[in-house]
Every structure is written in structure tokens, then in C-alpha cells.
mmCIF file of C-alpha atoms in Angstrom:
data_model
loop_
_atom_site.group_PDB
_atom_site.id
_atom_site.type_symbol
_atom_site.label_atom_id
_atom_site.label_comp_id
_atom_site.label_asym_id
_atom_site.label_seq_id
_atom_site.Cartn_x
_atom_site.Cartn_y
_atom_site.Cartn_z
ATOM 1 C CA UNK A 1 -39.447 24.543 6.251
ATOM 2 C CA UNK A 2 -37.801 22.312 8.774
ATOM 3 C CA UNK A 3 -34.408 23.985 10.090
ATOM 4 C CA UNK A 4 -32.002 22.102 12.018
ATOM 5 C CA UNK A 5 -29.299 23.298 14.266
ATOM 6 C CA UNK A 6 -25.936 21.364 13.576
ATOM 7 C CA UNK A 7 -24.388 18.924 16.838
ATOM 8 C CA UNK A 8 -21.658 17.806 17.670
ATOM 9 C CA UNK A 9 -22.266 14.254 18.903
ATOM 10 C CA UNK A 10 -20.279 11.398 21.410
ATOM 11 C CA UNK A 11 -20.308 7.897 20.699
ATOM 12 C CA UNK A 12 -22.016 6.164 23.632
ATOM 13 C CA UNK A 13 -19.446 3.259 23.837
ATOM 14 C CA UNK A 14 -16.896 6.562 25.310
ATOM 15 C CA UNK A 15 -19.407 5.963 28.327
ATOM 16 C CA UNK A 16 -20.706 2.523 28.115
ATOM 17 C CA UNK A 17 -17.038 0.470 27.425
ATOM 18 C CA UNK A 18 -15.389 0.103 30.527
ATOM 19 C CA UNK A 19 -11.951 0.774 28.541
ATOM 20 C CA UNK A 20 -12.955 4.358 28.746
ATOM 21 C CA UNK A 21 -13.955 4.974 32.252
ATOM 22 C CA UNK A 22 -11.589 6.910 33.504
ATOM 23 C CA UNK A 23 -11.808 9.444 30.066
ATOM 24 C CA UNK A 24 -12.321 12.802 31.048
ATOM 25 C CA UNK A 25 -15.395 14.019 29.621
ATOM 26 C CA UNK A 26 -14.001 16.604 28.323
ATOM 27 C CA UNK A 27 -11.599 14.311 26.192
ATOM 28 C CA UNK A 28 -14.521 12.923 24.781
ATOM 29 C CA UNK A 29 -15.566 16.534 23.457
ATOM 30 C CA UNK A 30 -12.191 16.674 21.653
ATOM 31 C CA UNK A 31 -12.056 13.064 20.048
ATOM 32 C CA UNK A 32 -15.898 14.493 19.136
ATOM 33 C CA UNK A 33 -13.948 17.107 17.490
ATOM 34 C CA UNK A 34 -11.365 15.100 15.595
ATOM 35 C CA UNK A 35 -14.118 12.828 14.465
ATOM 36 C CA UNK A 36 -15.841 14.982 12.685
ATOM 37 C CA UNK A 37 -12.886 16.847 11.161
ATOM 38 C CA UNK A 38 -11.732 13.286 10.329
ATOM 39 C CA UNK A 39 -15.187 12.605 8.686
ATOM 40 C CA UNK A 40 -14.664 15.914 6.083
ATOM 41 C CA UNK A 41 -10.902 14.954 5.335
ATOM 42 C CA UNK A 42 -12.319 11.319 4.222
ATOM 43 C CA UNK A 43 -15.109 12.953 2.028
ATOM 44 C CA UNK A 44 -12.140 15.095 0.469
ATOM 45 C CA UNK A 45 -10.760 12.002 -0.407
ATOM 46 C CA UNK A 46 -13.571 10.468 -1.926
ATOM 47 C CA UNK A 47 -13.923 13.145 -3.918
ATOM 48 C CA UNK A 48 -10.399 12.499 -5.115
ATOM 49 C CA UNK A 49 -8.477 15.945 -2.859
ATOM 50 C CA UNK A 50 -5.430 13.968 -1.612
ATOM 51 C CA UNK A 51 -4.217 16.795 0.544
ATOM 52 C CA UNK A 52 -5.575 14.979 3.887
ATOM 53 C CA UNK A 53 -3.659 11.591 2.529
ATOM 54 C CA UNK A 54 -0.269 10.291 3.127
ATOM 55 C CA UNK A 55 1.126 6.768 3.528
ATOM 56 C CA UNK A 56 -0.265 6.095 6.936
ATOM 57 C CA UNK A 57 -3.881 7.180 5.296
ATOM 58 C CA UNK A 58 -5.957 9.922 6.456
ATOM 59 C CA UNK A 59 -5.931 12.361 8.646
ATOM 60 C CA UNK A 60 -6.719 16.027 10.513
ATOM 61 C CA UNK A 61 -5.102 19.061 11.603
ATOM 62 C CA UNK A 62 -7.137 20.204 14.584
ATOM 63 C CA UNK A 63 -4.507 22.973 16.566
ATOM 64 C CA UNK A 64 -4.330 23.111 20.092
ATOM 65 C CA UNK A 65 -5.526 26.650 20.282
ATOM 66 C CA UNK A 66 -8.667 26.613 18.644
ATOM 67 C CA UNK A 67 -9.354 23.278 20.942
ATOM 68 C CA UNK A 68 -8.985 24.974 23.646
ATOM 69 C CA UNK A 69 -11.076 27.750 22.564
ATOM 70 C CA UNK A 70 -13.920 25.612 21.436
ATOM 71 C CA UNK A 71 -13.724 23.479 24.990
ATOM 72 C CA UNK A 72 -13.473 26.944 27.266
ATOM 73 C CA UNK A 73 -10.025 25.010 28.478
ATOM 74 C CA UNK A 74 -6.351 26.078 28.381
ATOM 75 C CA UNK A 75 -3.910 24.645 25.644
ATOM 76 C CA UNK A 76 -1.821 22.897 28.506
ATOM 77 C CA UNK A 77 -5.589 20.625 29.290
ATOM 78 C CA UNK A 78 -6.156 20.259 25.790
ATOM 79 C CA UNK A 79 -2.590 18.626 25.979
ATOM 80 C CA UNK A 80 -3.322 16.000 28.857
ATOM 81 C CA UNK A 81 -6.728 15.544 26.735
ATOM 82 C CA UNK A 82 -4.925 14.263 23.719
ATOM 83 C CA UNK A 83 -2.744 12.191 25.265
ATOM 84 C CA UNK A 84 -5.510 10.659 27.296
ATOM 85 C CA UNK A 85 -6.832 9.584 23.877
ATOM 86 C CA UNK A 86 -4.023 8.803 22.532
ATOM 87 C CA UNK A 87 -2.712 6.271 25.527
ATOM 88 C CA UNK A 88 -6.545 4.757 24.775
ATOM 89 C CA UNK A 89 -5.424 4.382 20.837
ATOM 90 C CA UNK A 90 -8.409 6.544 19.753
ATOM 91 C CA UNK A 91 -5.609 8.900 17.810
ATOM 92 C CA UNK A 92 -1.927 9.450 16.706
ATOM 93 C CA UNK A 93 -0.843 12.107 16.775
ATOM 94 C CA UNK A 94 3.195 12.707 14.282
ATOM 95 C CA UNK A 95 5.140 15.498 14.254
ATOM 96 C CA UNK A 96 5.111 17.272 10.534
ATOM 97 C CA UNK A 97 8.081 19.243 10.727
ATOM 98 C CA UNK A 98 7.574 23.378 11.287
ATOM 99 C CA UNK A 99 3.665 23.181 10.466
ATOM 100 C CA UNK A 100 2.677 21.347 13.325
ATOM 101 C CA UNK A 101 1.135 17.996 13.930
ATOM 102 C CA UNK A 102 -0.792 15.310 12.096
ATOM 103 C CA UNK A 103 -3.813 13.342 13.597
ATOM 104 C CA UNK A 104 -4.864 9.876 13.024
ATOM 105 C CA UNK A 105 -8.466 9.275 14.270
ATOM 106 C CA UNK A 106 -9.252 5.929 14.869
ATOM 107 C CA UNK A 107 -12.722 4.104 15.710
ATOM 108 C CA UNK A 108 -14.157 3.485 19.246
ATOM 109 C CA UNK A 109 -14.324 -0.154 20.458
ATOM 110 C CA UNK A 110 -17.621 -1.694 21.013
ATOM 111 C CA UNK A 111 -19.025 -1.869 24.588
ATOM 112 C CA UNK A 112 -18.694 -5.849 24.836
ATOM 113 C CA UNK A 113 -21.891 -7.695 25.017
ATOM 114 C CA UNK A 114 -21.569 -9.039 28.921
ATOM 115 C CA UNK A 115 -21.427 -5.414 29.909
ATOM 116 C CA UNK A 116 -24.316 -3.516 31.998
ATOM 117 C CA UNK A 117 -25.593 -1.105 29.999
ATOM 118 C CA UNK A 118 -25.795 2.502 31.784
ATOM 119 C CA UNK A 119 -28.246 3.663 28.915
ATOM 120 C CA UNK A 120 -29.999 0.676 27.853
ATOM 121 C CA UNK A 121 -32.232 2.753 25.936
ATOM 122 C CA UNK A 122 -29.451 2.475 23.065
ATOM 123 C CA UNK A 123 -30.191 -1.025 22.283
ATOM 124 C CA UNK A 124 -33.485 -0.761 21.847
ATOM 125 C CA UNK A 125 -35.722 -2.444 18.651
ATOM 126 C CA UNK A 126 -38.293 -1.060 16.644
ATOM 127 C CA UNK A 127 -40.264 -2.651 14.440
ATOM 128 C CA UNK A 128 -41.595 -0.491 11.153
ATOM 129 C CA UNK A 129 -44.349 -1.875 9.366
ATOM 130 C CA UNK A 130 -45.217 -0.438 5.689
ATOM 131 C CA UNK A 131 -48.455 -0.776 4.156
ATOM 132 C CA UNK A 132 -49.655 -0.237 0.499
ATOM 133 C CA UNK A 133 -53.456 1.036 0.546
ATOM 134 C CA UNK A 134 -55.435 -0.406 -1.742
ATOM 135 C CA UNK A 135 -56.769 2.903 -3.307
ATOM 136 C CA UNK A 136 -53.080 3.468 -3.767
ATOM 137 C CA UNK A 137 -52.850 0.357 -5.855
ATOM 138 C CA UNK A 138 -55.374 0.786 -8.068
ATOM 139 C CA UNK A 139 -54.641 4.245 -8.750
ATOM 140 C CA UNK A 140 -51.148 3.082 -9.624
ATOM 141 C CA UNK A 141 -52.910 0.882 -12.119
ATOM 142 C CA UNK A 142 -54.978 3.388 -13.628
ATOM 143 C CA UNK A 143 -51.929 5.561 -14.252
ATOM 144 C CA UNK A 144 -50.467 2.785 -15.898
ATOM 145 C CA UNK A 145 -53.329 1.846 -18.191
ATOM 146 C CA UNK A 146 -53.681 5.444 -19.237
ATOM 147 C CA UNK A 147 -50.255 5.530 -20.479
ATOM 148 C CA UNK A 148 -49.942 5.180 -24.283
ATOM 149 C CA UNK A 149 -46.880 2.641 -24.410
ATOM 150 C CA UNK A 150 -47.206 1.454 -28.324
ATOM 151 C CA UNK A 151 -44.052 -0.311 -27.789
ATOM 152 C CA UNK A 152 -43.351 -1.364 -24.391
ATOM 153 C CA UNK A 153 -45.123 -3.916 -22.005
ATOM 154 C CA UNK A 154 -45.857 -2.791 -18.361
ATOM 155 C CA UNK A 155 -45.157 -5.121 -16.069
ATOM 156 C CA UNK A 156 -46.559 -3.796 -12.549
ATOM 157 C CA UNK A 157 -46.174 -6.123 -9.609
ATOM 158 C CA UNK A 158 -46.668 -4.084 -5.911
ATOM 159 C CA UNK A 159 -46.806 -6.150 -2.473
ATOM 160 C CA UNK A 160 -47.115 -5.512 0.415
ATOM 161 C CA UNK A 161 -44.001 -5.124 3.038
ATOM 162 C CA UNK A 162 -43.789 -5.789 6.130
ATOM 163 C CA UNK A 163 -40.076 -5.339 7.738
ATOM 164 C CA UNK A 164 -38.208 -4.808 10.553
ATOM 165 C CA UNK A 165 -35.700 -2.368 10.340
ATOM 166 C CA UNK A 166 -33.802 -2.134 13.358
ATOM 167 C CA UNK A 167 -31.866 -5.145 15.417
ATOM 168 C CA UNK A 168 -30.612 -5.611 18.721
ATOM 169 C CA UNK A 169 -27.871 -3.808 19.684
ATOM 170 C CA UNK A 170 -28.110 -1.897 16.615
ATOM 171 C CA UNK A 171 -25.821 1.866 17.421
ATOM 172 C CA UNK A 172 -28.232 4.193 17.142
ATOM 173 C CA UNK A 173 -26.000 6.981 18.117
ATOM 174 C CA UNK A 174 -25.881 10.203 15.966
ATOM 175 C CA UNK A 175 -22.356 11.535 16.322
ATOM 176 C CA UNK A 176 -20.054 11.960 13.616
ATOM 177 C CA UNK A 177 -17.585 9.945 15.058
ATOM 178 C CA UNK A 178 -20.080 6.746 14.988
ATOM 179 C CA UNK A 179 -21.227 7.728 11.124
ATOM 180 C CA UNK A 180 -17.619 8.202 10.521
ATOM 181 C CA UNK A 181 -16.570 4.315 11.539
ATOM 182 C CA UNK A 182 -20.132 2.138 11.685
ATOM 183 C CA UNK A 183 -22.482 1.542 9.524
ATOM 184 C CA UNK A 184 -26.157 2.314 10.951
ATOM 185 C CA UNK A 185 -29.201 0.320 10.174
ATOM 186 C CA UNK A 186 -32.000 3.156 10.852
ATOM 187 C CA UNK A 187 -33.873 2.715 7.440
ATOM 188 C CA UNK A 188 -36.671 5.105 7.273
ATOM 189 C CA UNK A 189 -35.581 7.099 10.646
ATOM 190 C CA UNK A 190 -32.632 8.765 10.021
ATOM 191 C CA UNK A 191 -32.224 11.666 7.555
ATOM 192 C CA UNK A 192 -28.498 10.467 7.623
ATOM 193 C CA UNK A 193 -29.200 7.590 6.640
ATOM 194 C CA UNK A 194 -27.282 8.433 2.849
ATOM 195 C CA UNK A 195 -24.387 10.264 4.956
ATOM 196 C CA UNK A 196 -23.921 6.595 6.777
ATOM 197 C CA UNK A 197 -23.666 5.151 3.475
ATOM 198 C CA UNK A 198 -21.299 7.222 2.037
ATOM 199 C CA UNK A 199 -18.595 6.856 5.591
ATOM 200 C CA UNK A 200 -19.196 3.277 4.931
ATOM 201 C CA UNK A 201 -18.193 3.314 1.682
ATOM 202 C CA UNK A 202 -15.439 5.993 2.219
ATOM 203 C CA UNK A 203 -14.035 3.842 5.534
ATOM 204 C CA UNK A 204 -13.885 0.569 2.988
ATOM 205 C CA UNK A 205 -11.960 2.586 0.541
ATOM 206 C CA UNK A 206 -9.688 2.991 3.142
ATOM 207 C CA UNK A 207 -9.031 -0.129 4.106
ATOM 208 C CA UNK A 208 -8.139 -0.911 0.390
ATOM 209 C CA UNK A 209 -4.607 -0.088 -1.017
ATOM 210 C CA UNK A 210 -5.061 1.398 -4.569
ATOM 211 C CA UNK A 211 -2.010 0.599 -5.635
ATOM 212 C CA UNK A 212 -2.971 -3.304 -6.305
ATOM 213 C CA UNK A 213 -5.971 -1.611 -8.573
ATOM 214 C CA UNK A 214 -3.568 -0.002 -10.461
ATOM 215 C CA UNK A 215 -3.701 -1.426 -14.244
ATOM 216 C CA UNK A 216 -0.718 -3.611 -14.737
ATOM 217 C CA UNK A 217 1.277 -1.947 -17.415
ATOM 218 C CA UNK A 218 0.773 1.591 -15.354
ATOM 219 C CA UNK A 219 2.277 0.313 -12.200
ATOM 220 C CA UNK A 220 5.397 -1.645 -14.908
ATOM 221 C CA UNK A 221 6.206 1.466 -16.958
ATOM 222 C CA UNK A 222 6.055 3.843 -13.390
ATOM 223 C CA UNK A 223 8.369 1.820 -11.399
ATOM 224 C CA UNK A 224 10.782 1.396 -14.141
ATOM 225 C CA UNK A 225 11.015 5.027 -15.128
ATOM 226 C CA UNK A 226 10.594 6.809 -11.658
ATOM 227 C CA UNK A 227 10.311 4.330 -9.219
ATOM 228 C CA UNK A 228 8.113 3.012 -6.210
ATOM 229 C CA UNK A 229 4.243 3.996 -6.152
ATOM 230 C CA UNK A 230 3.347 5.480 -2.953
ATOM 231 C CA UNK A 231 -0.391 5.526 -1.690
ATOM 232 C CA UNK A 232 -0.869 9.159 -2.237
ATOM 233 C CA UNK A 233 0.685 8.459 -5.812
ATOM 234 C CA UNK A 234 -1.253 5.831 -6.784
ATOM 235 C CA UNK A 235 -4.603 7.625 -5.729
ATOM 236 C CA UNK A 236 -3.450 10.319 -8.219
ATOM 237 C CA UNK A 237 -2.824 8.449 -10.970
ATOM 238 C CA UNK A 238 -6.406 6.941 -10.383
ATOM 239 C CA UNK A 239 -8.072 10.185 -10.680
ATOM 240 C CA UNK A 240 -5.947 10.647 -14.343
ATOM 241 C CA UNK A 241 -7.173 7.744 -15.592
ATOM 242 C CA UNK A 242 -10.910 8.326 -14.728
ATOM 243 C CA UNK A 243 -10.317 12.170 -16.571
ATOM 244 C CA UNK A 244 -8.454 10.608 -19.435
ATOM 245 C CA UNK A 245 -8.116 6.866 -19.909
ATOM 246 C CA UNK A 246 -5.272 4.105 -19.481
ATOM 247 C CA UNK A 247 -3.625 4.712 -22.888
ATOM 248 C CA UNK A 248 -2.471 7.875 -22.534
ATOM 249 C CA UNK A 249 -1.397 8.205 -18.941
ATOM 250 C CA UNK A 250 1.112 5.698 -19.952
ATOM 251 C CA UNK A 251 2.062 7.031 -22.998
ATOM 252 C CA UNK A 252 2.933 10.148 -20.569
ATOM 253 C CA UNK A 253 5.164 7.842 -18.155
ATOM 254 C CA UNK A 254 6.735 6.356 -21.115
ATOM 255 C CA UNK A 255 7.610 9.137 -22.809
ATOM 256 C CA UNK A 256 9.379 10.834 -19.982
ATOM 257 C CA UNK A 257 12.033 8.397 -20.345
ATOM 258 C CA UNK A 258 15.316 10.402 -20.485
ATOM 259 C CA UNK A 259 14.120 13.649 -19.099
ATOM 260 C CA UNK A 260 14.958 15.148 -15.971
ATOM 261 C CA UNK A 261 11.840 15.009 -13.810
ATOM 262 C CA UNK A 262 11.816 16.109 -10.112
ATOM 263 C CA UNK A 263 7.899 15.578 -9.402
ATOM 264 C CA UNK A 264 6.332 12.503 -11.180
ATOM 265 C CA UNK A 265 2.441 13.288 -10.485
ATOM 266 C CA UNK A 266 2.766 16.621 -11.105
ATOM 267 C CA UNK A 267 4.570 16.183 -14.712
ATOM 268 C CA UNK A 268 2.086 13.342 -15.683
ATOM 269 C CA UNK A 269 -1.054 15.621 -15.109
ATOM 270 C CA UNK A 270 0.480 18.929 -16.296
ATOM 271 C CA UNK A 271 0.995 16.449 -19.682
ATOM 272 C CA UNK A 272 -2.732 14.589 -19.754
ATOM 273 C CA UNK A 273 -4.073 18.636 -18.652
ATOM 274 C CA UNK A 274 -2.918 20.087 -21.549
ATOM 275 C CA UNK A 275 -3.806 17.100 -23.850
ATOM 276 C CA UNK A 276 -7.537 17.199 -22.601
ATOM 277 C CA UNK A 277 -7.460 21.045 -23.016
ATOM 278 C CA UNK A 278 -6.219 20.331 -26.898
ATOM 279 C CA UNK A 279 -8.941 17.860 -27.414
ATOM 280 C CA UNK A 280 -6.853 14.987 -27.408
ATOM 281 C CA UNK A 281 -8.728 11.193 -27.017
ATOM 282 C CA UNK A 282 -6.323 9.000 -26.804
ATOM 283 C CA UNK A 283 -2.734 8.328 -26.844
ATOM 284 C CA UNK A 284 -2.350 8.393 -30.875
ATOM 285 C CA UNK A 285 -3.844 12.320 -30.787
ATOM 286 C CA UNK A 286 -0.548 12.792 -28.122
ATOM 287 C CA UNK A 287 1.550 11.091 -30.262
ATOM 288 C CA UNK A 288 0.298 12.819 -33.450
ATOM 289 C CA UNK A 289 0.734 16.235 -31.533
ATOM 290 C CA UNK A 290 4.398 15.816 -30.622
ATOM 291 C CA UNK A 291 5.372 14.532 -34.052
ATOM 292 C CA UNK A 292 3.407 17.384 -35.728
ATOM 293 C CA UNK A 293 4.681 20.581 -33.093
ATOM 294 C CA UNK A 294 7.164 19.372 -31.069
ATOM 295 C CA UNK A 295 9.539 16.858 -32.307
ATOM 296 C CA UNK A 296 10.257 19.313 -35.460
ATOM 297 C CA UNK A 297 10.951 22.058 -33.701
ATOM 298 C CA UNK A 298 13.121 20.621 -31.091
ATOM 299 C CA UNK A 299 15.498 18.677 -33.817
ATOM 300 C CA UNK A 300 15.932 22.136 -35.913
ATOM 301 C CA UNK A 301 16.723 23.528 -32.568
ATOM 302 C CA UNK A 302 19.041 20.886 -31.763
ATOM 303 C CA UNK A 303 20.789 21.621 -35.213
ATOM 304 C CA UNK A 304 21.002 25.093 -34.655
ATOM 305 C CA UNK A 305 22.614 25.168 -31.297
ATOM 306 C CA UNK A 306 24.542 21.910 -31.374
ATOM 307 C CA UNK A 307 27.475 23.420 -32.843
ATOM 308 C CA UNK A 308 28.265 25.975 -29.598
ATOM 309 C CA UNK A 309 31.714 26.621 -30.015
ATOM 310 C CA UNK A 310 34.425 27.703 -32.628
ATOM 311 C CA UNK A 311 37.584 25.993 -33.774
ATOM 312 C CA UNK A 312 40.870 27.770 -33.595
ATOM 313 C CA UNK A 313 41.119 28.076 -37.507
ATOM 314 C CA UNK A 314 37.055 29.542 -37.674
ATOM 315 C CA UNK A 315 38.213 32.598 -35.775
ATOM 316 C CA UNK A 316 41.665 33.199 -37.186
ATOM 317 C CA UNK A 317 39.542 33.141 -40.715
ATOM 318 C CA UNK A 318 37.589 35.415 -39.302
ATOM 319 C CA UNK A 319 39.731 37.666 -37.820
ATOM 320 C CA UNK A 320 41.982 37.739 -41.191
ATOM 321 C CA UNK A 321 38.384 38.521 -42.843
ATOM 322 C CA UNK A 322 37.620 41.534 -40.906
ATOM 323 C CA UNK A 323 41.530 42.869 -40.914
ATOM 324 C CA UNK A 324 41.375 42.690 -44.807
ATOM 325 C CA UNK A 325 37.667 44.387 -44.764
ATOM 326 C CA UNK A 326 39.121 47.673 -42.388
ATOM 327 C CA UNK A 327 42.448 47.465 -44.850
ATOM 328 C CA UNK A 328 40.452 48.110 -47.709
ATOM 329 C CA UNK A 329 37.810 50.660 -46.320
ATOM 330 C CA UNK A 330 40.174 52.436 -43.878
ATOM 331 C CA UNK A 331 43.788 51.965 -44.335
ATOM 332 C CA UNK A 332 44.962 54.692 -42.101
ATOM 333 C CA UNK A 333 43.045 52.856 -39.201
ATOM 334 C CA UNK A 334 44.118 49.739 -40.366
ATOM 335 C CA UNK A 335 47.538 50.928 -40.247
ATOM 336 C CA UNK A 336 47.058 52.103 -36.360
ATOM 337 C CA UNK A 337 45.785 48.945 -35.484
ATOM 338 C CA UNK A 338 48.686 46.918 -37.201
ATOM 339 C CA UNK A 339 51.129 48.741 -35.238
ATOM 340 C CA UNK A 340 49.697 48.516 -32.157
ATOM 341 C CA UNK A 341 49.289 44.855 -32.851
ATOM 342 C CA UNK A 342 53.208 44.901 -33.464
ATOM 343 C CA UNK A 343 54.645 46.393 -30.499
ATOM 344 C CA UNK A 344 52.127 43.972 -28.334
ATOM 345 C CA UNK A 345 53.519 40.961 -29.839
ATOM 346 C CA UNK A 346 56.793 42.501 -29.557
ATOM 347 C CA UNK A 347 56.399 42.952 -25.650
ATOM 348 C CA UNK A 348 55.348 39.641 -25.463
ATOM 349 C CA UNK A 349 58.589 38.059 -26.879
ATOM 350 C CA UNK A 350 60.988 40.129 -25.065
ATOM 351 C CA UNK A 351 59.750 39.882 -21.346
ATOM 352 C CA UNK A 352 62.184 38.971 -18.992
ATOM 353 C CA UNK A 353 62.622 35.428 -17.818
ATOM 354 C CA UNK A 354 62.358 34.676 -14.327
ATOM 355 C CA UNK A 355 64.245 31.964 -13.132
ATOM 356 C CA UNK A 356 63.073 29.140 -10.848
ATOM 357 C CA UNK A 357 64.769 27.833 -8.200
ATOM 358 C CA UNK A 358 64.684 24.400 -6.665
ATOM 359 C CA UNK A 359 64.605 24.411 -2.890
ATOM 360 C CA UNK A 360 67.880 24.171 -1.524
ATOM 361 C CA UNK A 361 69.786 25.920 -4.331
#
């Protein structure tokens, strides 16, 4: 078993680049910090976790304390430190209201070619040369011959390569700031040689605004019934249409039309949730399902409670109703209650009238 300790890495062009070289060293420790926290918050996005995504695109939260903790400094240094970087344009860092700051990493520059390399050991090239035995070959065929393939021709073809696999001035640096911006050309000596695949793919993504991708009649029907698309929006609305399909995502939008929704995104995949929970396939099963259990059920509802209120004449009936009901059961209390209805009308009519003056009279 071959255990390796974890590292936190600095991209040589902090040292090499003249731009840099009056960085504190220590600086160079944090923006090795934000890089790789930046390189997790762009894997969360590939994996479709927009929480580390806003307009501006992605970013960190990296506090001040727990820099200072991990550099042995005080929060005051680890405040010159970031600003440091952030005069050099290697981070932004906004204000997010009462839960602290955002980050924006952003990539180192390249030393420039007519620079003096301090480690010129980092441009070195290596040439890797792979060889096929020939007992390896014919084995190969042998395997190939044995195999009882009634219907299927094998086709074997194996040459020999011979390749170089690193260039000049090729980065060979290992930090996660480097893997999180470049894309490395180490094949064969770098077990991250699929991580620097995946940044480069993750860092093109980026650079891409997913709202153009959007499918036409998605990005129509949304701006007419809610509005502008946002990146973070369109992102989601992506990810629904890879769990469900195009149909029925805009059946959703569609049929919000006319209802009070506060949160787009989140009513749109509460809706295509609950329809892949039911088993639906497409937008006809969501159509069939509100016809069949929800459309009937709201209109008898509406029926029932659109008539709220009673007219003047509806309650005098009734009133007379339940008068003649006591007068026949109880006439002695009916009587009581007649009288007292009496002498209340009877106050009513004779109350004094109070007259109103004009001012000046």
C-alpha cells in the first residue's frame, strides 16, 4: 500500500514572475489556501451544487480566523495578506451582507518567457519512451485466437510508441492552485493527471454562460412568465432537464401562469420532484395527473366556497325560519324573546336627537 500525505502546494510563477516580487511569502500560503478551497467549490459545481455560484461565478469563503490559525499569524496580517493579493488581482474579495465576505480566486500570470529563471529546473523536458515486447505481442495474439468469437471478427493491430510527453516550459508544478487554472501535460507521471483533466474541464465550464445553452422555448416561456434568467438560474434549470427532460420543465413554467410565485427554481423543481416521485415521463403523464386529481377537485372547491357571503333577504328568511321554529316548539320563550325584541326597537326610535351646529352659530 502506497500512502500519501496531502500538500498544500505554491505555484512557482508567485516566485519566478517579477509581478510578484515583493509578495510576502506568507501571502503566497494564503492564495495557496484559497486555491484549493476554490478548486472544491468548482468540483461542487460540476457536480451541479450551485451554493458556491452567483452571477460573478465561483467562489470561497475562507474566514480570517481560521487563516490566521492555519498561518501561526494574527487576523490583522492575514488582513494586509489579502489585500496584498488582492492589489496583485489574484482575488476579490465582496462584502455579503451579515455573513461575511465572498472570494474570487483568480489564476496566476505566467512568468514571461525573457525572464531568468530562479528554478530552472521547472522547465525541464523528459522524454518517455514506451515499448511493446514482443512476447507481449504474441501472447496478446494467442489470447485472441483462443477466444471463441462465432460471430465477430478480431481485428488486432498493436505498434509500437514512441512519444514524448513533456515540452518546454511545460508547468510542472503540483499545487492546487496550478491544477485549479492550467492544464498539465505530465502523461504517465502524475497520479493527477485525471484531477488536471477534470479543473480543465471545470475552468472551461466556467468560462461558458449556460444561459445561451438553454433550449429556446425554456429560456421564451421563463422570461415571459417570471422574468430574466440569472447564471445561478439557468445552471438549475440545466440540472432539471438532465433529471427529467425538456417537455416537462416547460410544461411546469407554463403552467404557473397566473399563480403567485415568490421563488421560480424552487417551485419548478418542487413540481418536476414530485412528478418523478409519481412516475411521471413526460409532460402528458403531468398533464394527465392534474386533469385526473387536481383540476376536479379545485373547481368543486371553487363552487363550494365561491358564494362567501349572504344577501340581506337570505338571513331575514332565515331568521323568520328559526323565530317560527322556537314559536311553535316553545311559545313561552318565544314570547320573551318577542318582547325583548320590542322594547329594543322601541329604544331605538325614541332616542333623543342631538342637534348639530355649524361653526359660528
Amino acid at each position: 500500500m502506497n500512502n500519501q500525505k496531502a500538500f498544500l502546494g505554491i505555484n512557482l510563477d508567485l516566485l519566478e514572475n517579477p509581478k510578484y516580487k515583493n509578495l510576502d511569502s506568507r501571502a503566497m500560503m494564503l492564495y495557496a489556501l484559497y486555491a484549493d478551497r476554490y478548486s472544491a467549490s468548482m468540483n461542487n459545481a460540476r457536480l451541479g451544487n450551485t451554493t458556491f455560484v452567483d452571477d460573478m461565478g465561483v467562489f470561497i469563503r475562507f474566514t480570517n480566523e481560521l487563516a490566521a490559525k492555519v498561518l501561526h499569524v494574527s487576523k490583522q496580517k492575514v488582513t494586509d495578506f489579502r489585500k496584498e493579493l488582492s492589489d496583485l488581482d489574484l482575488i476579490k474579495v465582496v462584502r455579503e451582507g451579515l455573513k461575511g465576505y465572498k472570494i474570487y480566486v483568480y489564476p496566476v500570470q505566467q512568468t514571461p518567457s525573457n525572464v531568468e529563471l530562479i528554478l530552472p529546473w521547472k522547465n525541464h523536458t523528459i522524454t518517455v519512451q514506451k515499448v511493446t515486447s514482443d512476447w507481449t505481442i504474441l501472447s496478446k495474439i494467442e489470447f485472441c485466437k483462443n477466444l471463441k468469437l462465432s460471430t465477430q471478427n478480431v481485428d488486432i493491430s498493436v505498434s509500437r510508441i514512441s512519444e514524448s510527453t513533456c515540452s518546454s516550459k511545460t508547468d510542472t508544478s503540483l499545487s492546487h492552485s496550478s491544477l485549479s487554472h492550467v492544464s498539465l501535460n505530465n502523461n504517465g507521471l502524475d497520479d493527477n493527471a485525471r484531477t488536471r483533466k477534470e479543473n480543465e474541464i471545470q475552468s472551461n465550464q466556467s468560462n461558458k454562460n449556460p444561459y445561451h445553452s438553454l433550449p429556446e422555448k425554456i429560456k421564451s416561456s421563463f422570461t415571459d412568465i417570471f422574468g430574466f434568467i440569472t447564471k445561478p438560474m439557468a445552471i438549475e434549470l440545466h440540472s432539471l432537464i438532465s433529471q427529467s427532460n425538456e417537455d416537462m420543465v416547460n410544461y411546469v413554467i407554463t403552467s404557473s401562469k397566473g399563480h403567485k410565485v415568490t421563488n421560480a427554481i424552487a417551485y419548478i423543481k418542487a413540481a418536476i420532484t414530485n412528478a418523478l416521485k409519481r412516475g411521471d415521463k413526460c409532460a402528458q403523464d403531468m398533464t394527465n395527473f392534474y386533469n385526473n386529481n387536481v383540476k376536479n377537485t379545485f373547481s368543486s372547491y371553487k363552487k363550494k366556497s365561491s358564494k362567501r357571503f349572504m344577501s340581506e333577504e337570505e338571513v331575514d328568511a332565515m331568521v323568520a325560519k328559526d323565530e317560527e321554529e322556537i314559536r311553535q316548539n316553545d311559545p313561552e320563550f318565544y314570547a320573551r324573546i318577542n318582547a325583548i325584541k320590542q322594547r329594543t326597537q322601541a329604544k331605538k326610535f325614541n332616542r333623543p336627537m342631538i342637534p348639530i351646529y355649524s361653526l359660528g352659530e
